[in-house]
PDB file of N, CA and C in Angstrom:
ATOM      1  N   MET M   1     -14.340 128.835 -56.071  1.00 65.00           N
ATOM      2  CA  MET M   1     -13.365 128.875 -55.001  1.00 65.00           C
ATOM      3  C   MET M   1     -12.446 130.087 -55.130  1.00 65.00           C
ATOM      4  N   LYS M   2     -12.068 130.414 -56.382  1.00 67.00           N
ATOM      5  CA  LYS M   2     -11.189 131.566 -56.596  1.00 67.00           C
ATOM      6  C   LYS M   2     -11.853 132.848 -56.121  1.00 67.00           C
ATOM      7  N   TYR M   3     -13.162 132.966 -56.362  1.00 69.00           N
ATOM      8  CA  TYR M   3     -13.876 134.173 -55.981  1.00 69.00           C
ATOM      9  C   TYR M   3     -13.953 134.299 -54.467  1.00 69.00           C
ATOM     10  N   LEU M   4     -14.092 133.189 -53.785  1.00 70.00           N
ATOM     11  CA  LEU M   4     -14.131 133.191 -52.330  1.00 70.00           C
ATOM     12  C   LEU M   4     -12.809 133.681 -51.767  1.00 70.00           C
ATOM     13  N   ILE M   5     -11.710 133.223 -52.342  1.00 70.00           N
ATOM     14  CA  ILE M   5     -10.389 133.658 -51.886  1.00 70.00           C
ATOM     15  C   ILE M   5     -10.231 135.155 -52.103  1.00 70.00           C
ATOM     16  N   LEU M   6     -10.661 135.629 -53.268  1.00 68.00           N
ATOM     17  CA  LEU M   6     -10.543 137.059 -53.552  1.00 68.00           C
ATOM     18  C   LEU M   6     -11.363 137.894 -52.583  1.00 68.00           C
ATOM     19  N   SER M   7     -12.603 137.512 -52.370  1.00 71.00           N
ATOM     20  CA  SER M   7     -13.483 138.343 -51.554  1.00 71.00           C
ATOM     21  C   SER M   7     -13.223 138.198 -50.058  1.00 71.00           C
ATOM     22  N   GLN M   8     -12.836 137.028 -49.607  1.00 81.00           N
ATOM     23  CA  GLN M   8     -12.680 136.800 -48.177  1.00 81.00           C
ATOM     24  C   GLN M   8     -11.252 136.945 -47.669  1.00 81.00           C
ATOM     25  N   PHE M   9     -10.276 136.950 -48.547  1.00 85.00           N
ATOM     26  CA  PHE M   9      -8.887 137.000 -48.103  1.00 85.00           C
ATOM     27  C   PHE M   9      -8.130 138.200 -48.656  1.00 85.00           C
ATOM     28  N   ALA M  10      -8.154 138.373 -49.958  1.00 85.00           N
ATOM     29  CA  ALA M  10      -7.323 139.405 -50.584  1.00 85.00           C
ATOM     30  C   ALA M  10      -7.769 140.813 -50.199  1.00 85.00           C
ATOM     31  N   GLY M  11      -9.058 141.076 -50.202  1.00 86.00           N
ATOM     32  CA  GLY M  11      -9.560 142.406 -49.846  1.00 86.00           C
ATOM     33  C   GLY M  11      -9.160 142.835 -48.447  1.00 86.00           C
ATOM     34  N   PRO M  12      -9.449 142.021 -47.439  1.00 89.00           N
ATOM     35  CA  PRO M  12      -9.021 142.386 -46.088  1.00 89.00           C
ATOM     36  C   PRO M  12      -7.502 142.503 -45.938  1.00 89.00           C
ATOM     37  N   MET M  13      -6.755 141.685 -46.655  1.00 90.00           N
ATOM     38  CA  MET M  13      -5.292 141.781 -46.579  1.00 90.00           C
ATOM     39  C   MET M  13      -4.804 143.113 -47.139  1.00 90.00           C
ATOM     40  N   ILE M  14      -5.415 143.569 -48.207  1.00 89.00           N
ATOM     41  CA  ILE M  14      -5.041 144.871 -48.774  1.00 89.00           C
ATOM     42  C   ILE M  14      -5.369 145.984 -47.782  1.00 89.00           C
ATOM     43  N   ARG M  15      -6.558 145.938 -47.199  1.00 91.00           N
ATOM     44  CA  ARG M  15      -6.947 146.979 -46.236  1.00 91.00           C
ATOM     45  C   ARG M  15      -6.029 146.995 -45.027  1.00 91.00           C
ATOM     46  N   HIS M  16      -5.740 145.833 -44.462  1.00 93.00           N
ATOM     47  CA  HIS M  16      -4.883 145.782 -43.280  1.00 93.00           C
ATOM     48  C   HIS M  16      -3.449 146.158 -43.622  1.00 93.00           C
ATOM     49  N   GLY M  17      -2.980 145.735 -44.783  1.00 93.00           N
ATOM     50  CA  GLY M  17      -1.633 146.115 -45.204  1.00 93.00           C
ATOM     51  C   GLY M  17      -1.502 147.620 -45.372  1.00 93.00           C
ATOM     52  N   ALA M  18      -2.513 148.248 -45.958  1.00 93.00           N
ATOM     53  CA  ALA M  18      -2.496 149.699 -46.131  1.00 93.00           C
ATOM     54  C   ALA M  18      -2.533 150.403 -44.776  1.00 93.00           C
ATOM     55  N   THR M  19      -3.310 149.869 -43.837  1.00 94.00           N
ATOM     56  CA  THR M  19      -3.383 150.456 -42.504  1.00 94.00           C
ATOM     57  C   THR M  19      -2.047 150.346 -41.779  1.00 94.00           C
ATOM     58  N   VAL M  20      -1.403 149.201 -41.885  1.00 95.00           N
ATOM     59  CA  VAL M  20      -0.086 149.016 -41.266  1.00 95.00           C
ATOM     60  C   VAL M  20       0.919 149.989 -41.876  1.00 95.00           C
ATOM     61  N   LEU M  21       0.887 150.135 -43.190  1.00 95.00           N
ATOM     62  CA  LEU M  21       1.790 151.069 -43.859  1.00 95.00           C
ATOM     63  C   LEU M  21       1.554 152.495 -43.372  1.00 95.00           C
ATOM     64  N   GLY M  22       0.305 152.896 -43.264  1.00 94.00           N
ATOM     65  CA  GLY M  22      -0.013 154.232 -42.762  1.00 94.00           C
ATOM     66  C   GLY M  22       0.482 154.435 -41.343  1.00 94.00           C
ATOM     67  N   GLY M  23       0.299 153.445 -40.488  1.00 95.00           N
ATOM     68  CA  GLY M  23       0.798 153.526 -39.115  1.00 95.00           C
ATOM     69  C   GLY M  23       2.308 153.632 -39.060  1.00 95.00           C
ATOM     70  N   TYR M  24       2.971 152.898 -39.917  1.00 96.00           N
ATOM     71  CA  TYR M  24       4.434 152.952 -39.978  1.00 96.00           C
ATOM     72  C   TYR M  24       4.910 154.341 -40.399  1.00 96.00           C
ATOM     73  N   LEU M  25       4.268 154.905 -41.418  1.00 95.00           N
ATOM     74  CA  LEU M  25       4.667 156.228 -41.892  1.00 95.00           C
ATOM     75  C   LEU M  25       4.494 157.289 -40.810  1.00 95.00           C
ATOM     76  N   VAL M  26       3.422 157.194 -40.035  1.00 96.00           N
ATOM     77  CA  VAL M  26       3.202 158.144 -38.946  1.00 96.00           C
ATOM     78  C   VAL M  26       4.216 157.915 -37.830  1.00 96.00           C
ATOM     79  N   ALA M  27       4.462 156.662 -37.479  1.00 96.00           N
ATOM     80  CA  ALA M  27       5.398 156.352 -36.394  1.00 96.00           C
ATOM     81  C   ALA M  27       6.815 156.806 -36.716  1.00 96.00           C
ATOM     82  N   GLU M  28       7.208 156.713 -37.967  1.00 96.00           N
ATOM     83  CA  GLU M  28       8.554 157.122 -38.373  1.00 96.00           C
ATOM     84  C   GLU M  28       8.654 158.623 -38.629  1.00 96.00           C
ATOM     85  N   GLY M  29       7.547 159.320 -38.581  1.00 96.00           N
ATOM     86  CA  GLY M  29       7.556 160.759 -38.812  1.00 96.00           C
ATOM     87  C   GLY M  29       7.629 161.138 -40.282  1.00 96.00           C
ATOM     88  N   ILE M  30       7.402 160.183 -41.159  1.00 96.00           N
ATOM     89  CA  ILE M  30       7.458 160.439 -42.599  1.00 96.00           C
ATOM     90  C   ILE M  30       6.204 161.187 -43.051  1.00 96.00           C
ATOM     91  N   ALA M  31       5.085 160.894 -42.432  1.00 95.00           N
ATOM     92  CA  ALA M  31       3.817 161.526 -42.799  1.00 95.00           C
ATOM     93  C   ALA M  31       3.040 161.845 -41.529  1.00 95.00           C
ATOM     94  N   ASP M  32       2.178 162.859 -41.610  1.00 96.00           N
ATOM     95  CA  ASP M  32       1.297 163.131 -40.481  1.00 96.00           C
ATOM     96  C   ASP M  32       0.034 162.274 -40.618  1.00 96.00           C
ATOM     97  N   ALA M  33      -0.841 162.355 -39.644  1.00 94.00           N
ATOM     98  CA  ALA M  33      -2.019 161.482 -39.616  1.00 94.00           C
ATOM     99  C   ALA M  33      -2.939 161.718 -40.814  1.00 94.00           C
ATOM    100  N   ASP M  34      -3.116 162.974 -41.205  1.00 96.00           N
ATOM    101  CA  ASP M  34      -4.002 163.261 -42.343  1.00 96.00           C
ATOM    102  C   ASP M  34      -3.446 162.696 -43.644  1.00 96.00           C
ATOM    103  N   THR M  35      -2.147 162.845 -43.846  1.00 95.00           N
ATOM    104  CA  THR M  35      -1.523 162.309 -45.055  1.00 95.00           C
ATOM    105  C   THR M  35      -1.606 160.789 -45.067  1.00 95.00           C
ATOM    106  N   ALA M  36      -1.366 160.169 -43.922  1.00 95.00           N
ATOM    107  CA  ALA M  36      -1.440 158.709 -43.834  1.00 95.00           C
ATOM    108  C   ALA M  36      -2.849 158.223 -44.152  1.00 95.00           C
ATOM    109  N   GLN M  37      -3.866 158.957 -43.684  1.00 96.00           N
ATOM    110  CA  GLN M  37      -5.250 158.583 -43.991  1.00 96.00           C
ATOM    111  C   GLN M  37      -5.506 158.633 -45.491  1.00 96.00           C
ATOM    112  N   GLN M  38      -4.979 159.646 -46.150  1.00 96.00           N
ATOM    113  CA  GLN M  38      -5.165 159.754 -47.595  1.00 96.00           C
ATOM    114  C   GLN M  38      -4.447 158.629 -48.325  1.00 96.00           C
ATOM    115  N   ILE M  39      -3.256 158.277 -47.863  1.00 94.00           N
ATOM    116  CA  ILE M  39      -2.506 157.181 -48.481  1.00 94.00           C
ATOM    117  C   ILE M  39      -3.263 155.866 -48.316  1.00 94.00           C
ATOM    118  N   VAL M  40      -3.738 155.609 -47.105  1.00 95.00           N
ATOM    119  CA  VAL M  40      -4.481 154.372 -46.839  1.00 95.00           C
ATOM    120  C   VAL M  40      -5.750 154.323 -47.682  1.00 95.00           C
ATOM    121  N   GLY M  41      -6.464 155.431 -47.764  1.00 95.00           N
ATOM    122  CA  GLY M  41      -7.676 155.474 -48.585  1.00 95.00           C
ATOM    123  C   GLY M  41      -7.387 155.219 -50.055  1.00 95.00           C
ATOM    124  N   GLY M  42      -6.322 155.814 -50.551  1.00 96.00           N
ATOM    125  CA  GLY M  42      -5.950 155.611 -51.950  1.00 96.00           C
ATOM    126  C   GLY M  42      -5.553 154.181 -52.247  1.00 96.00           C
ATOM    127  N   LEU M  43      -4.766 153.592 -51.353  1.00 94.00           N
ATOM    128  CA  LEU M  43      -4.353 152.203 -51.548  1.00 94.00           C
ATOM    129  C   LEU M  43      -5.542 151.250 -51.468  1.00 94.00           C
ATOM    130  N   THR M  44      -6.450 151.517 -50.547  1.00 93.00           N
ATOM    131  CA  THR M  44      -7.637 150.675 -50.420  1.00 93.00           C
ATOM    132  C   THR M  44      -8.510 150.770 -51.671  1.00 93.00           C
ATOM    133  N   ALA M  45      -8.685 151.985 -52.176  1.00 95.00           N
ATOM    134  CA  ALA M  45      -9.476 152.163 -53.395  1.00 95.00           C
ATOM    135  C   ALA M  45      -8.805 151.482 -54.585  1.00 95.00           C
ATOM    136  N   ALA M  46      -7.499 151.669 -54.722  1.00 95.00           N
ATOM    137  CA  ALA M  46      -6.773 151.041 -55.834  1.00 95.00           C
ATOM    138  C   ALA M  46      -6.823 149.520 -55.723  1.00 95.00           C
ATOM    139  N   GLY M  47      -6.712 149.009 -54.499  1.00 91.00           N
ATOM    140  CA  GLY M  47      -6.808 147.565 -54.298  1.00 91.00           C
ATOM    141  C   GLY M  47      -8.176 147.030 -54.670  1.00 91.00           C
ATOM    142  N   GLY M  48      -9.224 147.773 -54.331  1.00 90.00           N
ATOM    143  CA  GLY M  48     -10.577 147.363 -54.696  1.00 90.00           C
ATOM    144  C   GLY M  48     -10.783 147.328 -56.200  1.00 90.00           C
ATOM    145  N   VAL M  49     -10.258 148.335 -56.880  1.00 93.00           N
ATOM    146  CA  VAL M  49     -10.363 148.361 -58.343  1.00 93.00           C
ATOM    147  C   VAL M  49      -9.581 147.196 -58.944  1.00 93.00           C
ATOM    148  N   GLY M  50      -8.385 146.958 -58.417  1.00 91.00           N
ATOM    149  CA  GLY M  50      -7.563 145.854 -58.917  1.00 91.00           C
ATOM    150  C   GLY M  50      -8.223 144.503 -58.706  1.00 91.00           C
ATOM    151  N   LEU M  51      -8.811 144.299 -57.532  1.00 88.00           N
ATOM    152  CA  LEU M  51      -9.491 143.028 -57.265  1.00 88.00           C
ATOM    153  C   LEU M  51     -10.729 142.863 -58.141  1.00 88.00           C
ATOM    154  N   SER M  52     -11.444 143.941 -58.376  1.00 88.00           N
ATOM    155  CA  SER M  52     -12.609 143.876 -59.254  1.00 88.00           C
ATOM    156  C   SER M  52     -12.198 143.487 -60.667  1.00 88.00           C
ATOM    157  N   TYR M  53     -11.122 144.083 -61.152  1.00 91.00           N
ATOM    158  CA  TYR M  53     -10.621 143.759 -62.489  1.00 91.00           C
ATOM    159  C   TYR M  53     -10.169 142.300 -62.555  1.00 91.00           C
ATOM    160  N   LEU M  54      -9.461 141.845 -61.534  1.00 87.00           N
ATOM    161  CA  LEU M  54      -8.989 140.463 -61.499  1.00 87.00           C
ATOM    162  C   LEU M  54     -10.160 139.483 -61.473  1.00 87.00           C
ATOM    163  N   GLU M  55     -11.192 139.813 -60.717  1.00 85.00           N
ATOM    164  CA  GLU M  55     -12.369 138.943 -60.658  1.00 85.00           C
ATOM    165  C   GLU M  55     -13.046 138.843 -62.024  1.00 85.00           C
ATOM    166  N   LYS M  56     -13.122 139.960 -62.737  1.00 87.00           N
ATOM    167  CA  LYS M  56     -13.716 139.930 -64.077  1.00 87.00           C
ATOM    168  C   LYS M  56     -12.876 139.090 -65.027  1.00 87.00           C
ATOM    169  N   LEU M  57     -11.556 139.158 -64.901  1.00 87.00           N
ATOM    170  CA  LEU M  57     -10.685 138.332 -65.740  1.00 87.00           C
ATOM    171  C   LEU M  57     -10.870 136.846 -65.444  1.00 87.00           C
ATOM    172  N   LEU M  58     -11.028 136.506 -64.168  1.00 83.00           N
ATOM    173  CA  LEU M  58     -11.187 135.105 -63.793  1.00 83.00           C
ATOM    174  C   LEU M  58     -12.533 134.544 -64.246  1.00 83.00           C
ATOM    175  N   ARG M  59     -13.544 135.392 -64.318  1.00 82.00           N
ATOM    176  CA  ARG M  59     -14.867 134.933 -64.754  1.00 82.00           C
ATOM    177  C   ARG M  59     -14.944 134.726 -66.255  1.00 82.00           C
ATOM    178  N   ALA M  60     -14.073 135.403 -66.993  1.00 74.00           N
ATOM    179  CA  ALA M  60     -14.124 135.325 -68.466  1.00 74.00           C
ATOM    180  C   ALA M  60     -13.571 134.018 -68.974  1.00 74.00           C
TER     181      ALA M  60
END
């Protein structure tokens, strides 16, 4: 059940949260579109690594 929550809920929440953050940064003029894309990509990658590590810890 824990793995289902991680794969079906946490991953998409990280991606959508990063996308919302990128949109906010562009809307406020803090970052341009290219910078926001890099931020979103980095957060998504870091979230994926974090979830993978957490899943390995839960399986042990």
